[in-house]
Tab-separated table of C-alpha atoms in Angstrom:
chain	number	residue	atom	x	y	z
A	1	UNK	CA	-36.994	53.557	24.244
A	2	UNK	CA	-34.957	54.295	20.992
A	3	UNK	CA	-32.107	52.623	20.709
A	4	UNK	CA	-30.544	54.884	17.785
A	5	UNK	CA	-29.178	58.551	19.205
A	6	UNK	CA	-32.608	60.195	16.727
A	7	UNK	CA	-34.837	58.539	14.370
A	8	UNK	CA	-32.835	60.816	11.668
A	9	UNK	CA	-29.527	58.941	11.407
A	10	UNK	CA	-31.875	55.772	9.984
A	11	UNK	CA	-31.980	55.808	6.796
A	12	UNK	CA	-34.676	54.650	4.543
A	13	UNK	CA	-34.355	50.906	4.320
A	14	UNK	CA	-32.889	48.555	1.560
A	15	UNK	CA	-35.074	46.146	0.132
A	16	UNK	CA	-33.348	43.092	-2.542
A	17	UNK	CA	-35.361	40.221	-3.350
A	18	UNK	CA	-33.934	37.541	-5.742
A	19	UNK	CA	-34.076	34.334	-7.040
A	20	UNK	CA	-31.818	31.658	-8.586
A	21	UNK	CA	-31.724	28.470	-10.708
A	22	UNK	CA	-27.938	27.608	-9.861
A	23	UNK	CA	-26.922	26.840	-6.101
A	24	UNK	CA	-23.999	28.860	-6.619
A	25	UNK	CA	-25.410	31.749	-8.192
A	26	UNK	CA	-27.743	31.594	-5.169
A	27	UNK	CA	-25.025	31.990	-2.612
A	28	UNK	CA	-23.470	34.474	-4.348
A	29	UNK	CA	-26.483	36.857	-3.658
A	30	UNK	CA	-26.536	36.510	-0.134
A	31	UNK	CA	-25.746	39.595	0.935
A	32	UNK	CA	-22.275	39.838	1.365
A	33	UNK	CA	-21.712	36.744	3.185
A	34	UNK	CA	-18.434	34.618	2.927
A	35	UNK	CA	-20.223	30.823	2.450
A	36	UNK	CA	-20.038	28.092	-0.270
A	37	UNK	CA	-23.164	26.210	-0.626
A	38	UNK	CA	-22.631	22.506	-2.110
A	39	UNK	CA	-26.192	21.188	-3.750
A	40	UNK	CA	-25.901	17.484	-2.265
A	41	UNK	CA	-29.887	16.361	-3.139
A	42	UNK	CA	-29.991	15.559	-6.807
A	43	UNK	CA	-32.515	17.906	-8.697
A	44	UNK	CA	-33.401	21.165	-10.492
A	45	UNK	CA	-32.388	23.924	-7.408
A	46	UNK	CA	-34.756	27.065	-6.900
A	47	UNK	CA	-33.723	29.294	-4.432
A	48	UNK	CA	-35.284	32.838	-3.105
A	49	UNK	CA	-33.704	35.151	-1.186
A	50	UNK	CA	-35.178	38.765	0.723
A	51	UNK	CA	-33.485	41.035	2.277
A	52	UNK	CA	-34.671	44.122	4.554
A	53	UNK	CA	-31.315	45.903	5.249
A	54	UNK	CA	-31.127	48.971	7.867
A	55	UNK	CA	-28.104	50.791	9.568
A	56	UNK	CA	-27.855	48.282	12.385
A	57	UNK	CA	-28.716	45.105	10.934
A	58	UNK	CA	-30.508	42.772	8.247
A	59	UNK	CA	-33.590	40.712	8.205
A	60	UNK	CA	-33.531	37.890	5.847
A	61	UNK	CA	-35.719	35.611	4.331
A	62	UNK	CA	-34.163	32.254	2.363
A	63	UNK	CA	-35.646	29.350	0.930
A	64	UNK	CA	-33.593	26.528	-0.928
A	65	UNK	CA	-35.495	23.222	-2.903
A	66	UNK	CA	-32.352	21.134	-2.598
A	67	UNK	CA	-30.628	19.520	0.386
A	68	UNK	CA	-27.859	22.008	0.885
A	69	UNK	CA	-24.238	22.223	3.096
A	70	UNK	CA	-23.510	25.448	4.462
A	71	UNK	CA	-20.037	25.754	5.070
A	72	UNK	CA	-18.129	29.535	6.165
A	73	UNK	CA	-18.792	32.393	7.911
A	74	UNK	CA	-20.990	35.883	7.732
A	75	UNK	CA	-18.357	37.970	8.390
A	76	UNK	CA	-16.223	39.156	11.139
A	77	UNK	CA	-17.320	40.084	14.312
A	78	UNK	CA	-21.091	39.342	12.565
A	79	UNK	CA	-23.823	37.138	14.780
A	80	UNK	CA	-26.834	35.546	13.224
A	81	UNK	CA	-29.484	34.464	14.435
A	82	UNK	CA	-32.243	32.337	12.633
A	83	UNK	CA	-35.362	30.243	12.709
A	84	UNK	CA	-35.521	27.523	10.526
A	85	UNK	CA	-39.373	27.415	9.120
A	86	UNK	CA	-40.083	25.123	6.983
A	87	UNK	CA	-38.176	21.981	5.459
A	88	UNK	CA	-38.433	18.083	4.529
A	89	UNK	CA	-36.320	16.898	7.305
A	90	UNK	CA	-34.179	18.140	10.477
A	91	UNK	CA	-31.705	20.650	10.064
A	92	UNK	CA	-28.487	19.532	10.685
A	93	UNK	CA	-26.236	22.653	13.138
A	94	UNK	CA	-22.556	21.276	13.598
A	95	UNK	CA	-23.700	17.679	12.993
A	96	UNK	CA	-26.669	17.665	15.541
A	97	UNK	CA	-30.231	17.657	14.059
A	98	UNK	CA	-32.397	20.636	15.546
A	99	UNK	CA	-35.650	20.471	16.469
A	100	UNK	CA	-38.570	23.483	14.372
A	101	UNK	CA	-38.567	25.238	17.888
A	102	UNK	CA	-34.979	25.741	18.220
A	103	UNK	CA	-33.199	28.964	16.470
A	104	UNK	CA	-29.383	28.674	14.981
A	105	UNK	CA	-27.137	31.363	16.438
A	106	UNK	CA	-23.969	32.008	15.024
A	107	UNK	CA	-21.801	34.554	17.193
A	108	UNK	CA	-18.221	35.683	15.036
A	109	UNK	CA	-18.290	31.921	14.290
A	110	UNK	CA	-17.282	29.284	11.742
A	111	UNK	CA	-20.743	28.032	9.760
A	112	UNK	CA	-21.653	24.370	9.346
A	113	UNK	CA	-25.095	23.799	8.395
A	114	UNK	CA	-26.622	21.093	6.479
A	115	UNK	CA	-30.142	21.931	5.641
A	116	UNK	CA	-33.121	19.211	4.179
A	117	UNK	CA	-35.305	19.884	0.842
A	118	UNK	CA	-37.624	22.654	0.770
A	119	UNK	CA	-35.784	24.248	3.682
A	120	UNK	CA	-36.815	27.823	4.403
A	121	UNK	CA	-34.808	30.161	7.156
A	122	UNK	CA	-35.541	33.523	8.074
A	123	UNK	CA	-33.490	35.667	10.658
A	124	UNK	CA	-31.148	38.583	11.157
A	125	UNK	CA	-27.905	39.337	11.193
A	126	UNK	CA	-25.868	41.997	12.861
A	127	UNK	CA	-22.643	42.972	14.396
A	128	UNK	CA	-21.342	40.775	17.533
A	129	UNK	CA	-20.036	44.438	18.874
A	130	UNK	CA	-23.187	46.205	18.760
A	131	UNK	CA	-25.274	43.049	21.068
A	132	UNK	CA	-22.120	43.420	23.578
A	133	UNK	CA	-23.089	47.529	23.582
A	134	UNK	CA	-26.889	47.268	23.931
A	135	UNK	CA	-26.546	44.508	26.797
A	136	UNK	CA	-23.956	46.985	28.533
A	137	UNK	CA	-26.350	50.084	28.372
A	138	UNK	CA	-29.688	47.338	29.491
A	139	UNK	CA	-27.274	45.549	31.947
A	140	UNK	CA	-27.755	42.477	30.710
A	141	UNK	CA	-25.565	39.729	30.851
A	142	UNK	CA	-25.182	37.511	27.772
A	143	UNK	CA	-24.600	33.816	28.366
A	144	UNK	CA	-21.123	33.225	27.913
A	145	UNK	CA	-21.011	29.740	25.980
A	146	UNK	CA	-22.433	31.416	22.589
A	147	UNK	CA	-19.308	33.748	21.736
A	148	UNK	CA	-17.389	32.529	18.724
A	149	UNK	CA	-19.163	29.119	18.080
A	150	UNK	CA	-22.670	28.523	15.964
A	151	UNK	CA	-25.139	26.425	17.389
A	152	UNK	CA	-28.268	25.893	18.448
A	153	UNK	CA	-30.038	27.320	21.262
A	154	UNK	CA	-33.795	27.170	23.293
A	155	UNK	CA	-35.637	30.023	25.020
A	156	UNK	CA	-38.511	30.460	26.582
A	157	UNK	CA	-41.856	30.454	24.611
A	158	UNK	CA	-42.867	34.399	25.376
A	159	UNK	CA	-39.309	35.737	24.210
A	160	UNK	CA	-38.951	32.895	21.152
A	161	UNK	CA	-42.961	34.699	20.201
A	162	UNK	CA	-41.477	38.280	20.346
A	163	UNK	CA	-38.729	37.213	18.278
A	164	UNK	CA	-40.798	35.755	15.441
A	165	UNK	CA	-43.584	38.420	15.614
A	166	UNK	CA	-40.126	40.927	14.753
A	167	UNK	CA	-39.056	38.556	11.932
A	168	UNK	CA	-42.281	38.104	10.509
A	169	UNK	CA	-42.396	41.827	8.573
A	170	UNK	CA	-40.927	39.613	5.797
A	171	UNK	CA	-43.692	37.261	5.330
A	172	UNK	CA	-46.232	39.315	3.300
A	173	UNK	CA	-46.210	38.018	0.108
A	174	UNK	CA	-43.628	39.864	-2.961
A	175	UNK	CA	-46.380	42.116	-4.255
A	176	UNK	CA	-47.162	43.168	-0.319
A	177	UNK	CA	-44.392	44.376	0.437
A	178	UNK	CA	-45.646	48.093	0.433
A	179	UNK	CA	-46.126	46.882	4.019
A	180	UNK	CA	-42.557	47.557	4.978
A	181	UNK	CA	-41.169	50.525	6.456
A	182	UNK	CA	-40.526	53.603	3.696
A	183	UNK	CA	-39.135	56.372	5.838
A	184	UNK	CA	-36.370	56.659	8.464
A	185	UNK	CA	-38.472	57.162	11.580
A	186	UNK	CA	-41.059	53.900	10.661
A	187	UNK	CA	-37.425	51.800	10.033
A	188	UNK	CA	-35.973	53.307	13.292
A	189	UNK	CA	-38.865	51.728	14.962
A	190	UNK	CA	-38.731	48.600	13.470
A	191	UNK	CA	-34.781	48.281	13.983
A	192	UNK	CA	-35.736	49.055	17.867
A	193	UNK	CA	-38.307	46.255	17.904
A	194	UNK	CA	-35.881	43.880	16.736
A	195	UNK	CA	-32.664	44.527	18.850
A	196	UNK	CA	-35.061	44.542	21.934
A	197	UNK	CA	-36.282	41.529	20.549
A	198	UNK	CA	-32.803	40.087	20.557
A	199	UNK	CA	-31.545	41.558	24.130
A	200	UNK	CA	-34.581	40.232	25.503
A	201	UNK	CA	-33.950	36.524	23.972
A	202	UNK	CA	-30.416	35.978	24.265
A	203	UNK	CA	-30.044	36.319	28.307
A	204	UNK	CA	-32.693	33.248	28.769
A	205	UNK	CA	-30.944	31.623	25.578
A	206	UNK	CA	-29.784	28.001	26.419
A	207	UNK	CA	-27.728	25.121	23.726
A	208	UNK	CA	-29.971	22.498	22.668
A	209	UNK	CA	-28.792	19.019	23.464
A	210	UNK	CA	-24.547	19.497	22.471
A	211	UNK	CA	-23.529	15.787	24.185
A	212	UNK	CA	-19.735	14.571	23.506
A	213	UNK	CA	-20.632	11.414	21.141
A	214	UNK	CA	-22.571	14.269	18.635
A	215	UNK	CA	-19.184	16.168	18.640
A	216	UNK	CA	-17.376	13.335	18.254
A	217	UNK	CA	-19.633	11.576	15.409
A	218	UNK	CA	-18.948	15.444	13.532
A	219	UNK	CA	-14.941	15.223	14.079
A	220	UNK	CA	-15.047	11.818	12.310
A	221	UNK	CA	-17.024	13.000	9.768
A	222	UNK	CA	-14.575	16.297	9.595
A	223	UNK	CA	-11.896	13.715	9.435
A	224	UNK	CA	-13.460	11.351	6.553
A	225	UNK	CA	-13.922	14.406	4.349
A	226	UNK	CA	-10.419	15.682	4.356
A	227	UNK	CA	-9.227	12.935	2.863
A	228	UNK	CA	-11.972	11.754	0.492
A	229	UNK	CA	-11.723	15.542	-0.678
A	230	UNK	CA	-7.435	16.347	-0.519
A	231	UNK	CA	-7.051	15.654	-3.650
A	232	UNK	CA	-9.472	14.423	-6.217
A	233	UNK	CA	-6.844	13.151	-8.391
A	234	UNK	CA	-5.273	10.469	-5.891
A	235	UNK	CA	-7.075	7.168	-5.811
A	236	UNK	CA	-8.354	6.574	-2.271
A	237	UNK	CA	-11.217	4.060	-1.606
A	238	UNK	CA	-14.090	4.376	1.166
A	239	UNK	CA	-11.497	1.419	2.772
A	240	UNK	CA	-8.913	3.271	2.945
A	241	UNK	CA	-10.724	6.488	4.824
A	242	UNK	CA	-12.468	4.017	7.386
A	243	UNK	CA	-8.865	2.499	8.394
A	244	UNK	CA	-6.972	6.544	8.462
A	245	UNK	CA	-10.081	7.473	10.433
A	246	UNK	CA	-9.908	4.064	12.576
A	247	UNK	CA	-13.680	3.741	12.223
A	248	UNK	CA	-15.902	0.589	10.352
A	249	UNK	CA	-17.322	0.891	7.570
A	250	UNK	CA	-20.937	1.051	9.158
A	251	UNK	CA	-19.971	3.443	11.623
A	252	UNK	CA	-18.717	5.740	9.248
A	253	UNK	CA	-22.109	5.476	7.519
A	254	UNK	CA	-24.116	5.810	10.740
A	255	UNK	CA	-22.250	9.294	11.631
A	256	UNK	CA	-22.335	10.669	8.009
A	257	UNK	CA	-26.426	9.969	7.909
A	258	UNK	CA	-26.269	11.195	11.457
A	259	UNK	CA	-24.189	14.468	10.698
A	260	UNK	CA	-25.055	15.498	6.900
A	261	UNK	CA	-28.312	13.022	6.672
A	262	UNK	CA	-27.187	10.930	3.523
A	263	UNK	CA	-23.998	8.522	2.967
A	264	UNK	CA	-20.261	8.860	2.516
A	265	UNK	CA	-20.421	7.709	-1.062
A	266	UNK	CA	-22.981	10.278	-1.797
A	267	UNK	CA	-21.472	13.404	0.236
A	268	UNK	CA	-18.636	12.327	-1.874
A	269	UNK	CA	-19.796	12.110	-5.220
A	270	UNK	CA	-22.146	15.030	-4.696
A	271	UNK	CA	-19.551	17.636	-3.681
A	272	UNK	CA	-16.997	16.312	-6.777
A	273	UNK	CA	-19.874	17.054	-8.620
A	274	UNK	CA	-20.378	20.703	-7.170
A	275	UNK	CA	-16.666	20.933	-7.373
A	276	UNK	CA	-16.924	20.035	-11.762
A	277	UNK	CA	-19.630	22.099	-12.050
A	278	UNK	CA	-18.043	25.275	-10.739
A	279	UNK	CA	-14.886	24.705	-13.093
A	280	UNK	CA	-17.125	24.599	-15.977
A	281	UNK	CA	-18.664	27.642	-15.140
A	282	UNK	CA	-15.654	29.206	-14.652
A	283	UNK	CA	-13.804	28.147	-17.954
A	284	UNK	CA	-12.421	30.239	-19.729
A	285	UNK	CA	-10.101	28.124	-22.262
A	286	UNK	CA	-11.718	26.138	-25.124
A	287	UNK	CA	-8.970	23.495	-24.849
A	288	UNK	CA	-10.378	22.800	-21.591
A	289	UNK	CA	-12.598	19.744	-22.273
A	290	UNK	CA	-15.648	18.392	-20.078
A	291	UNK	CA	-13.694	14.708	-19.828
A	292	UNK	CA	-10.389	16.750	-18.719
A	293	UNK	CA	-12.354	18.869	-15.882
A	294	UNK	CA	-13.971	15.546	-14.840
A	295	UNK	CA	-11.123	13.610	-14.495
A	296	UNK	CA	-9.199	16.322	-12.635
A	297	UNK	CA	-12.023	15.219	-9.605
A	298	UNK	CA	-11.986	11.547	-9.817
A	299	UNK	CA	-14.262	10.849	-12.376
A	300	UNK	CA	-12.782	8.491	-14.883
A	301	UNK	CA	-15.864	6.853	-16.580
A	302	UNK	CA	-17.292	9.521	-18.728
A	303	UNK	CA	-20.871	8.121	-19.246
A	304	UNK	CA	-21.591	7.487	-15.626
A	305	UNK	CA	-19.962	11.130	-14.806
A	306	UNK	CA	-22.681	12.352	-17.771
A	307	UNK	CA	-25.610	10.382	-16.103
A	308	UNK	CA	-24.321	11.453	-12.500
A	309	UNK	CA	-24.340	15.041	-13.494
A	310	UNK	CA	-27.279	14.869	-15.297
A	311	UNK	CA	-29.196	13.286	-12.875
A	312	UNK	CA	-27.787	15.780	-9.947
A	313	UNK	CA	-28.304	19.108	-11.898
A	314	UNK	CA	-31.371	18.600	-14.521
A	315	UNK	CA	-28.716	19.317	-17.760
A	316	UNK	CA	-25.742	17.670	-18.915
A	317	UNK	CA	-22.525	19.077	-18.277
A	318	UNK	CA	-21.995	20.095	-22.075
A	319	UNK	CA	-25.070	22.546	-21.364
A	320	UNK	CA	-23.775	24.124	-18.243
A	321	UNK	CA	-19.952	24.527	-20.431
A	322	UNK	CA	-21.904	25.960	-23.662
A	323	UNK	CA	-24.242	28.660	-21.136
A	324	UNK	CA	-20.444	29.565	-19.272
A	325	UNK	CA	-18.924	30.375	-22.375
A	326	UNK	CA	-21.930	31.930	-24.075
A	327	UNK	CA	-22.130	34.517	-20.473
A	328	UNK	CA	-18.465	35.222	-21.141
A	329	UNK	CA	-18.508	35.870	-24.490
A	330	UNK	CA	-21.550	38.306	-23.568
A	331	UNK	CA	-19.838	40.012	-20.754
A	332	UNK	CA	-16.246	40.473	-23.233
A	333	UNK	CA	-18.541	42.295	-25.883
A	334	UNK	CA	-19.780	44.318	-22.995
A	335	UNK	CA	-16.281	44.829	-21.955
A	336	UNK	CA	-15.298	46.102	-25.277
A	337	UNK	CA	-18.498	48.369	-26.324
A	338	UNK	CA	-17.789	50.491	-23.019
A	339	UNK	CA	-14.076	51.227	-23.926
């Protein structure tokens, strides 16, 4: 059964493969996607990224060296679905850790993943609208606690199987990939295989453990990060979040390991870091020193800020500043050669 009207209004599929040395530039080229990815393991990041896109939908392969938070959405009215496949550690969906046989599903919904070192995902993503019209013509009935949240789900071992088999035209290595499909009527097939794939694995779908104290241990954590993160010029101690947030001290560190899988102090330190590194990158005034863009997220001790930066990127910050303004200085005489 075809679930296009004729193999003809497939067209040939899209094929993007990249790979990055910067978390940001790595989240940049994920297809379209509206997420910010903060690096919080310290290390040189390497990430890869595939991408088979058809009419219908995308199937995506994405590997990332560093412990990473996922925070946003794919776009409206867009549902994911993915199978974590590889990683040094559990993969945190909405604060609860997942077990390797679980897939994340995000259905038109807010994203919130933390994911471990030498994490790989692979998955596809397509429109909410189109599942709700291919279980209307298959009468199928889609379970009704998915819609508009991300988390993550089991099914039964056959349908999980089919699912993977479908993903798994991505997992030929780069220089194999004469393997996927080069004409309309060979993509039109393969898009068929994975929405019946899909329609056959959400109807069985059920959440994965989702108990009250894991939501709760995530809205503290929610909570704690507001306010280390509101403004990174006020002084505010890890005292003063634990009484606003009415939690100890060891609580507090129990559900950040629990939720993000490291500590308060270094969530907190590791996404002021993110934060200075994406101003420096972004610079464009000369009178805008390292010291003042550190200072302007709580870092007042400029050697330790060097040696925490250092230590969380592989350069020092004055490397990241001089490669910014060396790229912009680049992309102005481009500017000006094509006017």
């Amino acid at each position: 059964m075809s679930l296009n009207p004729t193999h003809s209004s497939v067209a040939r599929p899209g094929f993007v493969q990249t790979t990055s040395a910067d978390v940001d530039e790595h989240c940049a080229k994920l297809g379209g996607w509206r997420l910010r990815y903060d690096q919080i393991s310290a290390g040189a990041f390497r990430g890869n990224f595939t991408q088979l896109s058809m009419p219908r939908l995308d199937v995506f392969h994405e590997v990332t060296s560093q412990q990473v938070r996922q925070h946003g959405e794919l776009g409206r009215d867009c549902c994911g679905l993915a199978e974590p496949c590889g990683g040094e550690g559990p993969v945190k969906v909405n604060g609860a850790s997942i077990t390797h046989d679980a897939l994340i599903v995000s259905f038109d919904a807010e994203v919130d993943i933390c994911t471990p070192r030498g994490f790989a995902l692979r998955g596809v993503t397509l429109s909410a609208q189109l599942i709700d019209e291919i279980a209307s013509q298959l009468a199928i009935e889609l379970p009704r606690g998915l819609r508009h949240q991300m988390r993550a789900i089991s099914a039964p071992a056959a349908t999980l199987a089919r699912f993977r088999a479908a993903l798994a035209i991505l997992d030929t290595p780069p220089c194999a990939h004469t393997e996927l499909p080069q004409d309309a009527a060979s993509a039109a097939t393969l898009q068929d295989g994975l929405l019946l794939a899909i329609t056959d694995l959400l109807p069985d779908a059920r959440p994965c453990d989702d108990s009250r104290s894991g939501a709760a241990r995530k809205r503290i954590v929610d909570r704690a990060c507001d306010l280390m993160l509101a403004s990174s010029e006020r002084s505010i101690s890890l005292l003063d979040v634990c009484k606003a947030v009415g939690v100890s001290h060891r609580k507090l560190s129990y559900c950040f390991r629990d939720v993000l899988g490291t500590s308060p102090l270094a969530y907190w330190r590791a996404v002021r870091l993110n934060r200075v590194r994406r101003d420096l990158k972004s610079s464009r005034d000369p009178r805008d020193g390292i010291y003042d863009v550190a200072v302007r997220h709580g870092f007042w001790h400029f050697s330790q800020f060097s040696l925490d930066y250092k230590r969380h990127f592989a350069e020092l910050p004055s490397e990241t500043l001089r490669r910014a303004r060396m790229d912009a200085s680049s992309e102005m005489r481009h500017n000006v050669s094509h006017h």
